[in-house]
Coordinates of C-alpha atoms and ligand atoms in Angstrom, one line a residue:
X1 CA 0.0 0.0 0.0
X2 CA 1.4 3.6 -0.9
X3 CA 1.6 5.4 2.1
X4 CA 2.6 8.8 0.7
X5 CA -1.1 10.4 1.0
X6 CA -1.0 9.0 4.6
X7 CA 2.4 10.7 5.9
X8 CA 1.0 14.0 4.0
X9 CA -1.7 13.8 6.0
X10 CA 0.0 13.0 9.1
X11 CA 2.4 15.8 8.5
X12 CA -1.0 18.4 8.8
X13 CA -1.7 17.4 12.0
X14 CA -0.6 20.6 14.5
X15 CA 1.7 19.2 17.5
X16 CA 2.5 21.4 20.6
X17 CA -1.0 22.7 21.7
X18 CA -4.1 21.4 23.2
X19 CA -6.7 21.2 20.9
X20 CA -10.0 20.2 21.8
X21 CA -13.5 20.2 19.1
X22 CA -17.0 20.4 19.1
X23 CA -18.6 18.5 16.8
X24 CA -22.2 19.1 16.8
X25 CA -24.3 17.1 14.8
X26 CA -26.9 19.6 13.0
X27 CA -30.1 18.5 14.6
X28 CA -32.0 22.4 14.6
X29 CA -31.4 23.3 18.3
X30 CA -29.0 23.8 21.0
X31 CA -29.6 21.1 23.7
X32 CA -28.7 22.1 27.4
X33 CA -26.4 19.2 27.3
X34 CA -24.9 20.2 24.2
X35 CA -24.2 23.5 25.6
X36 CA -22.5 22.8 28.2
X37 CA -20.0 20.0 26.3
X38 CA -19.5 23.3 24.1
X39 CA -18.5 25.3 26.8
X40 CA -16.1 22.8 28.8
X41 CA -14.7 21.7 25.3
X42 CA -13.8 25.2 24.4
X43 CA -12.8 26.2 28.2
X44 CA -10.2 23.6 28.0
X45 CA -8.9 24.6 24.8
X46 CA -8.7 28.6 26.3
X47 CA -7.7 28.0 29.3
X48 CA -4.3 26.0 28.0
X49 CA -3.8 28.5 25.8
X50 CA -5.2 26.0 23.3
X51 CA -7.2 25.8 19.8
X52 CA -10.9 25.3 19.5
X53 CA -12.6 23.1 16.9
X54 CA -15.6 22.9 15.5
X55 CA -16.8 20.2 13.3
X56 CA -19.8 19.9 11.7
X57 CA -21.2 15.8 12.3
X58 CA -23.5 15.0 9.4
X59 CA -23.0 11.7 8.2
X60 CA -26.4 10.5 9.4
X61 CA -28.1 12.2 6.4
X62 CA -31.2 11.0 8.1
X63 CA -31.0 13.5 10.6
X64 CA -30.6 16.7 8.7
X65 CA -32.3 19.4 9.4
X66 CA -32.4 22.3 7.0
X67 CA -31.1 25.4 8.6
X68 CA -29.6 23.5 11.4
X69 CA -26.1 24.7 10.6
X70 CA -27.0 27.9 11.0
X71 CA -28.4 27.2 14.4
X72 CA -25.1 26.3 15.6
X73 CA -23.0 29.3 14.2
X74 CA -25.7 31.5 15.6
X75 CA -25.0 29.5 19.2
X76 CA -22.1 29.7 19.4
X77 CA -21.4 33.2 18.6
X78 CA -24.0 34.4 20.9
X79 CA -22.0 32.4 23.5
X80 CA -19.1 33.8 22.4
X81 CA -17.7 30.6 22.1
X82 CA -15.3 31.5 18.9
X83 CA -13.8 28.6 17.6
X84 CA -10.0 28.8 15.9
X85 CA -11.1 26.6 13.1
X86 CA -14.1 25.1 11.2
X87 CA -16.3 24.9 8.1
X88 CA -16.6 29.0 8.0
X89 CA -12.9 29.7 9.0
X90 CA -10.9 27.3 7.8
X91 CA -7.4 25.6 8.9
X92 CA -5.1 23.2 8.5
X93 CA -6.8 20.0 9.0
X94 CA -10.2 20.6 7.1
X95 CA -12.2 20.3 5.9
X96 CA -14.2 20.6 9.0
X97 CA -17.9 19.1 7.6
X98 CA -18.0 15.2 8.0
X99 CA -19.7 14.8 4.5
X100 CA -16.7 16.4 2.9
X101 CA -14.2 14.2 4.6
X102 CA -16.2 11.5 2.6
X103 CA -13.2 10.4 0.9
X104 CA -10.5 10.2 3.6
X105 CA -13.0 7.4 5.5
X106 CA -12.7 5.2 3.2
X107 CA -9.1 4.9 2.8
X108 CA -8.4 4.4 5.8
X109 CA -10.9 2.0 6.4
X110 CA -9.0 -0.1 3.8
X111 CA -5.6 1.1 5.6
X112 CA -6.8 -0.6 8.4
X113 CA -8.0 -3.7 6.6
X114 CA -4.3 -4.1 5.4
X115 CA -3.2 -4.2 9.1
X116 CA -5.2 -6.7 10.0
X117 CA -7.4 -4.3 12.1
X118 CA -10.6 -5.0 10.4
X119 CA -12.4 -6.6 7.2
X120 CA -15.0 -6.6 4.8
X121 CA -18.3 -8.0 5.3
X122 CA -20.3 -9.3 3.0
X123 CA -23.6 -10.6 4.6
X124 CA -26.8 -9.3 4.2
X125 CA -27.5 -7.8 7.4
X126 CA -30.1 -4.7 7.7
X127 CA -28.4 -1.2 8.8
X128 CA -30.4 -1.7 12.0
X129 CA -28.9 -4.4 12.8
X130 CA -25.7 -3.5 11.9
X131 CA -25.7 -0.8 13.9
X132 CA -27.3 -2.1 17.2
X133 CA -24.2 -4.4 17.3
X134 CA -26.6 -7.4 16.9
X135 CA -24.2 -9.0 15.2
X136 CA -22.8 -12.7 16.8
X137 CA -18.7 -12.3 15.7
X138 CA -18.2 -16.2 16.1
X139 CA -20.8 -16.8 13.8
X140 CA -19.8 -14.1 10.8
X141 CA -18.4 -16.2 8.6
X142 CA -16.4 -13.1 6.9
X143 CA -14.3 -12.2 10.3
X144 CA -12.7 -16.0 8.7
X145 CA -12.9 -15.0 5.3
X146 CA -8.7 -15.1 3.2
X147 CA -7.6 -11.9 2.5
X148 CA -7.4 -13.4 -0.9
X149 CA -11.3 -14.1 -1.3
X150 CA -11.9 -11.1 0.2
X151 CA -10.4 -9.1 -2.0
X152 CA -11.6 -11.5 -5.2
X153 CA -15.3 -10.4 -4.2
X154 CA -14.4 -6.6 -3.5
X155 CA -13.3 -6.8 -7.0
X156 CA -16.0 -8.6 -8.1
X157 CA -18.5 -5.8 -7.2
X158 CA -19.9 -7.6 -4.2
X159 CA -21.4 -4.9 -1.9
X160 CA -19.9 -4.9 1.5
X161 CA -19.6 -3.0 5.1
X162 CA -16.4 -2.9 6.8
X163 CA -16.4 -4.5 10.7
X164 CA -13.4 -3.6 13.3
X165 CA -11.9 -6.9 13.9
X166 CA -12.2 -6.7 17.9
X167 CA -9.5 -9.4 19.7
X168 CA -11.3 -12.1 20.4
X169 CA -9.7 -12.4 23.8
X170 CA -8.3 -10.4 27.0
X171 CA -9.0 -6.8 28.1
X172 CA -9.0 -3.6 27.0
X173 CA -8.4 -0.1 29.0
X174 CA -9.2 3.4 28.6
X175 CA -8.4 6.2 30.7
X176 CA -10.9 9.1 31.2
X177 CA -10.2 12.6 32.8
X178 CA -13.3 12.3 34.7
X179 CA -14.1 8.5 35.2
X180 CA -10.5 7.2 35.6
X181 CA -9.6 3.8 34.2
X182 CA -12.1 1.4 32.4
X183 CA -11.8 -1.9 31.7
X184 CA -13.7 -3.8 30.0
X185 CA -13.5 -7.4 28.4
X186 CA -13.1 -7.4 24.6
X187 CA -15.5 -10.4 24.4
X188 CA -17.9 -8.3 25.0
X189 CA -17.2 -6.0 22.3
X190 CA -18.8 -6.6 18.7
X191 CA -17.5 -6.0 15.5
X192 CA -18.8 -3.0 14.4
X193 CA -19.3 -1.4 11.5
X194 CA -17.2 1.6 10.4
X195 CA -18.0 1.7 6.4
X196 CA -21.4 1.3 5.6
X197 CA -22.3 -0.1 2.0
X198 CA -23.3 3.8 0.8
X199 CA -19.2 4.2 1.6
X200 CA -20.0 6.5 4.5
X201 CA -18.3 5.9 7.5
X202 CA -19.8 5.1 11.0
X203 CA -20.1 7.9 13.7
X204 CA -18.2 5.3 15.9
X205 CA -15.4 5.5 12.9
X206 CA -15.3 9.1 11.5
X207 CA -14.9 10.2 14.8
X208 CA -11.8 8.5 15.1
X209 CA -10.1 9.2 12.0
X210 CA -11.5 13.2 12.6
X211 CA -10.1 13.8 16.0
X212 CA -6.6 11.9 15.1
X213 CA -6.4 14.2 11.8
X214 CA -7.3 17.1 13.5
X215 CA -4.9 16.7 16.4
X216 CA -7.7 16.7 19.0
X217 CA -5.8 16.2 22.4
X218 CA -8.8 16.4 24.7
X219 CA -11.8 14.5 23.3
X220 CA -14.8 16.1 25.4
X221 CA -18.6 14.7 24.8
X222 CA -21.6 13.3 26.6
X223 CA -21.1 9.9 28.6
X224 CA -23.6 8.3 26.7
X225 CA -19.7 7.3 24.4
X226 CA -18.2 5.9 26.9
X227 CA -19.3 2.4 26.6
X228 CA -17.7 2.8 22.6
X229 CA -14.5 4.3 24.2
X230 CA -12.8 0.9 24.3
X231 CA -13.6 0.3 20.4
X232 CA -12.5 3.7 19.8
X233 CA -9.6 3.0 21.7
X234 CA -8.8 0.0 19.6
X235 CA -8.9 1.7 16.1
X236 CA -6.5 4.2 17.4
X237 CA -4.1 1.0 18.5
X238 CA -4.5 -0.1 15.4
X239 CA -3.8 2.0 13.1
X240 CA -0.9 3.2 15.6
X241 CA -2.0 6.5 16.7
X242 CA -1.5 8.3 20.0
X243 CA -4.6 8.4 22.3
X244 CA -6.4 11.8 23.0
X245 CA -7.3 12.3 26.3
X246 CA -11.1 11.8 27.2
X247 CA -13.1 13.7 28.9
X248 CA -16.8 12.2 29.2
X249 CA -19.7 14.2 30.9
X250 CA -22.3 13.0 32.2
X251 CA -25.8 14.2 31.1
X252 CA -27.8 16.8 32.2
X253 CA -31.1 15.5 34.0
X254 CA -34.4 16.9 34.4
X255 CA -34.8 15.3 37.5
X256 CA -33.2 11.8 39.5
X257 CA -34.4 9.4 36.9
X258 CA -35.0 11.5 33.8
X259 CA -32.4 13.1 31.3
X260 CA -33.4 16.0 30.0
X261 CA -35.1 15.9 26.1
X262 CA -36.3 17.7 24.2
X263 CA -38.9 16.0 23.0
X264 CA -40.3 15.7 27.0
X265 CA -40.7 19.1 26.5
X266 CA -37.7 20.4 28.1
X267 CA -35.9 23.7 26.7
X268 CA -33.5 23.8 24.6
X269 CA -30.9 27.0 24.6
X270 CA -33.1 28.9 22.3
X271 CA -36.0 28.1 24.1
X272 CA -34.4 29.3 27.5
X273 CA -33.6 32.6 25.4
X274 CA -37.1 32.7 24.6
X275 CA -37.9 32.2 27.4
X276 CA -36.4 35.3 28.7
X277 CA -33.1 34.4 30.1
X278 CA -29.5 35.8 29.2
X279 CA -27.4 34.4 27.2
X280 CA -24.6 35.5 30.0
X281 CA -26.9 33.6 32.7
X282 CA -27.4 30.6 31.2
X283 CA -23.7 29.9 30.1
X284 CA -22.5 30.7 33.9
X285 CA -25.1 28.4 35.0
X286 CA -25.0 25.7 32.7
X287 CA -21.1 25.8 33.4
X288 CA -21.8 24.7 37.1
X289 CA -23.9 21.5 35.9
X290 CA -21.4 19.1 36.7
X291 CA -18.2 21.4 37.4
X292 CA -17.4 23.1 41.0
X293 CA -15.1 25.8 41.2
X294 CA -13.3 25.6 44.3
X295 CA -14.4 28.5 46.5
X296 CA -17.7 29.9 47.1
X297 CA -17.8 31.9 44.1
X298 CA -21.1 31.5 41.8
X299 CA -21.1 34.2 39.7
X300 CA -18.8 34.1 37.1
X301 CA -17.7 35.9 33.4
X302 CA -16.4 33.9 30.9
X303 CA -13.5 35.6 31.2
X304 CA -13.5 34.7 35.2
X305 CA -14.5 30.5 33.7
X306 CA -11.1 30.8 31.3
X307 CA -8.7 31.8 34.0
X308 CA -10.0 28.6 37.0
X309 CA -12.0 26.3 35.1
X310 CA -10.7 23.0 35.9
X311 CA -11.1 19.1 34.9
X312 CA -10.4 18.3 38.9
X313 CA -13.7 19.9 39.9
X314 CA -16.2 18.2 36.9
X315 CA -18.3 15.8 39.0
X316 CA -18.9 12.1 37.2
X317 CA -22.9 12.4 38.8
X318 CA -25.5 13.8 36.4
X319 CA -26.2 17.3 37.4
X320 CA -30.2 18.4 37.6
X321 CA -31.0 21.0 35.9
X322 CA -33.1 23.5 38.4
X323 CA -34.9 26.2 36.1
X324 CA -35.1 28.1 39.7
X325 CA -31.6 28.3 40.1
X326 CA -31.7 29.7 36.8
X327 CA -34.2 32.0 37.4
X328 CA -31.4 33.6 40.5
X329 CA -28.9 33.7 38.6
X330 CA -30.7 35.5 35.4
X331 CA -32.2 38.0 37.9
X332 CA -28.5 38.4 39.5
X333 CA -26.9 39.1 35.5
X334 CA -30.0 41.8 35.3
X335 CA -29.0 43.7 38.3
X336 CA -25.4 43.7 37.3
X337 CA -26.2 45.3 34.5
X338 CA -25.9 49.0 33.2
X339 CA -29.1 51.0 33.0
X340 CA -28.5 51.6 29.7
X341 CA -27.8 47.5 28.8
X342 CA -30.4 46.7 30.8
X343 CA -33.0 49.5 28.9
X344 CA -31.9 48.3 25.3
X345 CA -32.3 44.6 26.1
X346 CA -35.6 45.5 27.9
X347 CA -37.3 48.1 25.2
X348 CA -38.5 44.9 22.4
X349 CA -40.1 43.3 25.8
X350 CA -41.8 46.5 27.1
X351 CA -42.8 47.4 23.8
X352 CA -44.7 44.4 23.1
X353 CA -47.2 46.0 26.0
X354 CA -46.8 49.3 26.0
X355 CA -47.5 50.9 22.0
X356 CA -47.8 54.6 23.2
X357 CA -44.9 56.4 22.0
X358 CA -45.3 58.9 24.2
X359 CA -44.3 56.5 27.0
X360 CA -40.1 56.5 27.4
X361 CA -38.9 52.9 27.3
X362 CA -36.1 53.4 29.3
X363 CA -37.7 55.1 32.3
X364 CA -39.8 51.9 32.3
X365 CA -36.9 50.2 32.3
X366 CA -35.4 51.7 35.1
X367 CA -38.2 50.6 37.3
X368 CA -38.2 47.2 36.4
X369 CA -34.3 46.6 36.1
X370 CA -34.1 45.5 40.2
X371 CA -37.5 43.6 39.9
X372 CA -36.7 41.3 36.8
X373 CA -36.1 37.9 37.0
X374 CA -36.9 36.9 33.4
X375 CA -37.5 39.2 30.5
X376 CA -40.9 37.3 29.8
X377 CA -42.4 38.9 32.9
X378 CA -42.0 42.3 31.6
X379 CA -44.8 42.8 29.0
X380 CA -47.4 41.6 32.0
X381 CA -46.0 43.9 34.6
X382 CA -45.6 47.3 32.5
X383 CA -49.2 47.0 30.5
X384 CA -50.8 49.3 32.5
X385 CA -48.7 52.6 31.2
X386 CA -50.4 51.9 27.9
X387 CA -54.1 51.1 28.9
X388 CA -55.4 51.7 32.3
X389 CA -56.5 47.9 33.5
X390 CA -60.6 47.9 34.4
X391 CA -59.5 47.9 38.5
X392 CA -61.7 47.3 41.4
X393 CA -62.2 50.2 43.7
X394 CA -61.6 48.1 46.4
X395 CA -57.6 48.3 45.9
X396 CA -58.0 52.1 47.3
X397 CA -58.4 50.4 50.7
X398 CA -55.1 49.4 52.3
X399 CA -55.0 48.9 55.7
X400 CA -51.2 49.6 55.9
X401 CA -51.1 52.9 54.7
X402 CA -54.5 53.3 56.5
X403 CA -56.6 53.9 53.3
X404 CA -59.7 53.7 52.1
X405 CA -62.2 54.7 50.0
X406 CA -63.0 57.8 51.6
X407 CA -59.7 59.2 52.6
X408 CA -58.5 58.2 48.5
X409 CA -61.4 60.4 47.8
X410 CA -60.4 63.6 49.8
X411 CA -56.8 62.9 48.8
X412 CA -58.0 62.5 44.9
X413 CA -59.4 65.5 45.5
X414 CA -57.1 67.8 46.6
X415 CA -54.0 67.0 44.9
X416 CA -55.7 66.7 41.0
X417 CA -55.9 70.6 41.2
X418 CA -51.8 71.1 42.8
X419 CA -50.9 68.7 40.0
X420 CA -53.0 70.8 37.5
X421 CA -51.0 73.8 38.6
X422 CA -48.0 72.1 38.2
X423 CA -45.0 73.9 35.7
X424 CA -42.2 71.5 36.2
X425 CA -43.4 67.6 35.8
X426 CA -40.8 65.8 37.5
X427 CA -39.5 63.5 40.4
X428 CA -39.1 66.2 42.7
X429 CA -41.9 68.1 42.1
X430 CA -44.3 65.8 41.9
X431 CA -43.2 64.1 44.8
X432 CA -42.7 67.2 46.7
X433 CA -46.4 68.4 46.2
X434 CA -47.5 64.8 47.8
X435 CA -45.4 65.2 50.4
X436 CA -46.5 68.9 51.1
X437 CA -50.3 67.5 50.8
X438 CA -49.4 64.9 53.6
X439 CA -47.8 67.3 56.1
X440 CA -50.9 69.7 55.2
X441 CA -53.2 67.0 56.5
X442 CA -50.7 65.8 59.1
X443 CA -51.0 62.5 57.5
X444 CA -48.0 59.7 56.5
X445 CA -47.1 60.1 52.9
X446 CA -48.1 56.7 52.2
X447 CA -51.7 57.9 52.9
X448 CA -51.5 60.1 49.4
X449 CA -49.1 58.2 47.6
X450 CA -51.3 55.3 47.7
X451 CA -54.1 56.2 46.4
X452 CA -52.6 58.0 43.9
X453 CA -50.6 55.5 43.0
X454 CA -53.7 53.0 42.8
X455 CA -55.7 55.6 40.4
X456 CA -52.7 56.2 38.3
X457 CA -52.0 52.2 37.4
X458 CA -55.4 50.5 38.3
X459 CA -53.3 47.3 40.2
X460 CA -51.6 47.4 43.6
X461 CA -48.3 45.8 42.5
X462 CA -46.5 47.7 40.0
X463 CA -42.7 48.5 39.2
X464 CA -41.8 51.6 41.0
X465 CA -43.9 53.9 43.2
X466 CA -46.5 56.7 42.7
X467 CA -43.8 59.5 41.8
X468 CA -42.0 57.3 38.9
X469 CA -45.5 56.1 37.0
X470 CA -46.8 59.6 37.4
X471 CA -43.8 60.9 35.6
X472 CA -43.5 58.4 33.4
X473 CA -47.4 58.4 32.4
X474 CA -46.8 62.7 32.0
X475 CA -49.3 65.2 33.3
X476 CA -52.0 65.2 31.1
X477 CA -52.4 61.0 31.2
X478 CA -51.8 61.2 35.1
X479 CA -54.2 64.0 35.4
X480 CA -56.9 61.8 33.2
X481 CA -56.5 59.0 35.3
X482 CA -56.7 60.4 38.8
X483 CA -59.9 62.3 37.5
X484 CA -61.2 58.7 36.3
X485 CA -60.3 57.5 39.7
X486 CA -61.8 59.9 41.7
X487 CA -65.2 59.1 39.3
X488 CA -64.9 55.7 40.3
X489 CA -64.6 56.8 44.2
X490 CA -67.6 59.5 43.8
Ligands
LIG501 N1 -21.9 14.4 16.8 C1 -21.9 13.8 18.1 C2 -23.1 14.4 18.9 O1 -23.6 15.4 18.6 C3 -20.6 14.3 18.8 C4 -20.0 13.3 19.8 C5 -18.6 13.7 20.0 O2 -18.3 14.8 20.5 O3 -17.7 12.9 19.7 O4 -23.5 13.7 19.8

């Protein structure tokens, strides 16, 4: 066999850094679980000083989903997750789609024939079967077949997959960052397939051949591989190839029993966005799924992740996934924000309630920015500066700020008129005339403010306090709606 096209191959491969991939396959959506195998795989790689990867998985044409691709690009950017190399970039081991490795699978497939590794096989088995690994090696009369009559009915045009040839006895052991050694008995292990008769390589063989010609170091994915990590493990003994180090992570769950799917109705990453979480918030908390740092630190950038993110503190027990937890740490990113972030991510939600241009997004914002856990809740809470809800006139009595429905109606009445005369409309003066009213009636200020409050919203809960939704509402609407209020009292 001319090995030329191998050593040029070989001599692509980048030595001297830690290298790490994600390799999506493009299924439409962003699963928790995948996010957060994105995020360690790429922490790795930036924390070494490394190279991130990402490879685009679509042999299972099956599975494509138009627009999928796009999904992941989209992702990952938002996560700010930049990747060193891939389809869109380029590099020096592409190219970085599965489907247009097509030909390098099958070479080596036959490279590893020639050692002895594996062989053709030439029974009529169903892909299902094939691929469940219901397939008895003893009694597959090609694992037997000459070399010789192997290669006569290749030539003959006899359609064929090619199996690994597993040893048939003794052990085999793999080493994972998280797990620590395996062991497993190679009698246990089936042939499996790694061409299919289309000439498309296996998952459980592309992946091989990709991470070695890549010059993946750290192999990080979901521990639903690790029972295939022995196999793998084999093909890279066989064709002589250094091991990458593995890092398996165990799934995210939606509760003790269940992992969590998307099809159970669980969110996805652009569901959660959807949803009204930050990007920011759900990347810091997805990274704690399964990782500790080592202090009592919660909160972290991605900057912060880079610089102590560790293999040591990535737990091997699934990690729940606790949409509460979530909700904390969203509300915490909010707070943490600038006004002026928090008012430009807020405007598209409070606009979807409030149409009245006279109405100043960003002084609504303001109010809501320390009461916000998701950006869902918005719309609901900030309705009433656009339409004034049909309220009860019970909400005038309060027994806290000792009102009722005759004291509203005296205060009602004498502030409409000091408003009316009003020049400046602002925070001070409105609140000062309130608080002038009060001491004129030797009353608490709550006994104004409430009711004013209540005639100027319609509902007793509301972002920010009588002073900030009559300023925000502006004279003439305030004016209308105490009048309305008082109506309602008379
Ligand atoms: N394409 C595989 C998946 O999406 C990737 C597994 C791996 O990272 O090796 O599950």
């Amino acid at each position: 066999m001319d090995m030329t096209w191998f050593e040029e191959m070989e001599a692509r491969i980048p030595q001297g850094e830690v290298r790490t991939r994600f390799a999506p396959s493009p299924t439409g959506y962003m699963h928790v679980g995948n996010l957060r195998t994105a995020l360690y795989t790429w922490l790795i790689a930036r924390h070494a000083g490394g190279k991130f990867l990402l490879r685009i998985e679509d042999t299972d044409q099956g599975r494509l989903v138009e627009g999928a691709v796009d999904v992941i690009y989209k992702t990952l950017a938002e996560c700010h997750l930049d990747h060193d190399e891939g389809p869109d970039v380029g590099g020096p081991v592409g190219p970085y789609v599965q489907t247009e490795r097509r030909p390098f699978y099958g070479k080596y497939a036959e490279l590893l024939v020639e050692r002895g590794h594996a062989y053709r096989c030439f029974c009529e088995k169903t892909e299902s079967e094939e691929d469940t690994g219901e397939f008895d090696r003893a009694a597959n009369p090609c694992r037997f077949l000459s070399r010789e009559e192997s290669d006569r009915r290749a030539a003959a045009g006899e359609p064929f997959v090619i199996r690994q040839r597993i040893p048939e006895e003794g052990t085999t052991t793999f080493h994972d960052e998280i797990f620590g050694d395996i062991t497993v008995e190679n009698k246990t292990l089936d042939d499996q397939v790694l061409m299919k008769r289309d000439g498309l390589p296996t998952y459980n063989f592309a992946n091989v051949i990709d991470d070695h010609l890549m010059g993946i170091t750290h192999v990080v994915r979901g521990s639903e591989y690790l029972s295939s990590a022995p196999k793998y493990n084999l093909l890279y003994e066989g064709f002589g190839w250094p091991i990458p180090k593995y890092v398996h992570c165990s799934p995210v769950m939606r509760d003790q029993q269940n992992k969590m799917s998307k099809r159970h109705g669980d969110p996805s990453y652009e569901d959660l966005i959807a949803q009204g979480y930050l990007t920011d918030a759900v990347l810091n908390y997805v990274a704690l799924l399964g990782w500790s740092p080592r202090g009592e630190q919660e909160i972290f950038s991605l900057d912060e992740l880079k610089a102590v993110f560790e293999l040591s503190g990535v737990s091997k027990s699934p990690a729940i996934f606790d949409i509460e937890k979530l909700r904390y740490f969203n509300a915490s990113y909010i707070r943490a924000m600038s006004p002026e972030a928090f008012a430009a991510l807020a405007e598209p939600w409070i606009r979807k309630s409030v149409k009245n241009p006279a109405v100043d997004p960003a002084a609504v914002a303001a109010l809501l920015q320390q009461r916000t856990e998701v950006l869902t809740e918005i719309p609901e809470k900030v309705a009433f500066f656009d339409a004034l809800p049909d309220y009860d006139v019970e909400l005038f009595t309060h027994k806290k700020s000792k009102s009722d429905a005759e004291s509203s109606r005296d205060v009602l009445t004498a502030v409409i008129p000091l408003f009316e005369a009003l020049e400046m409309w602002d925070d001070e003066h409105i609140l000062d005339t309130m608080v002038k009213l009060a001491e004129e009636r030797g009353e608490k200020n709550a006994k104004v403010m409430w009711p004013v409050r209540i005639a100027a919203a319609g509902q007793a809960v509301t972002p920010g306090g009588a002073v900030e939704i009559c300023r925000i509402l502006g004279k003439d609407e305030t004016l209308r709606r105490l009048r309305l209020g008082l109506e309602k009292l008379s």
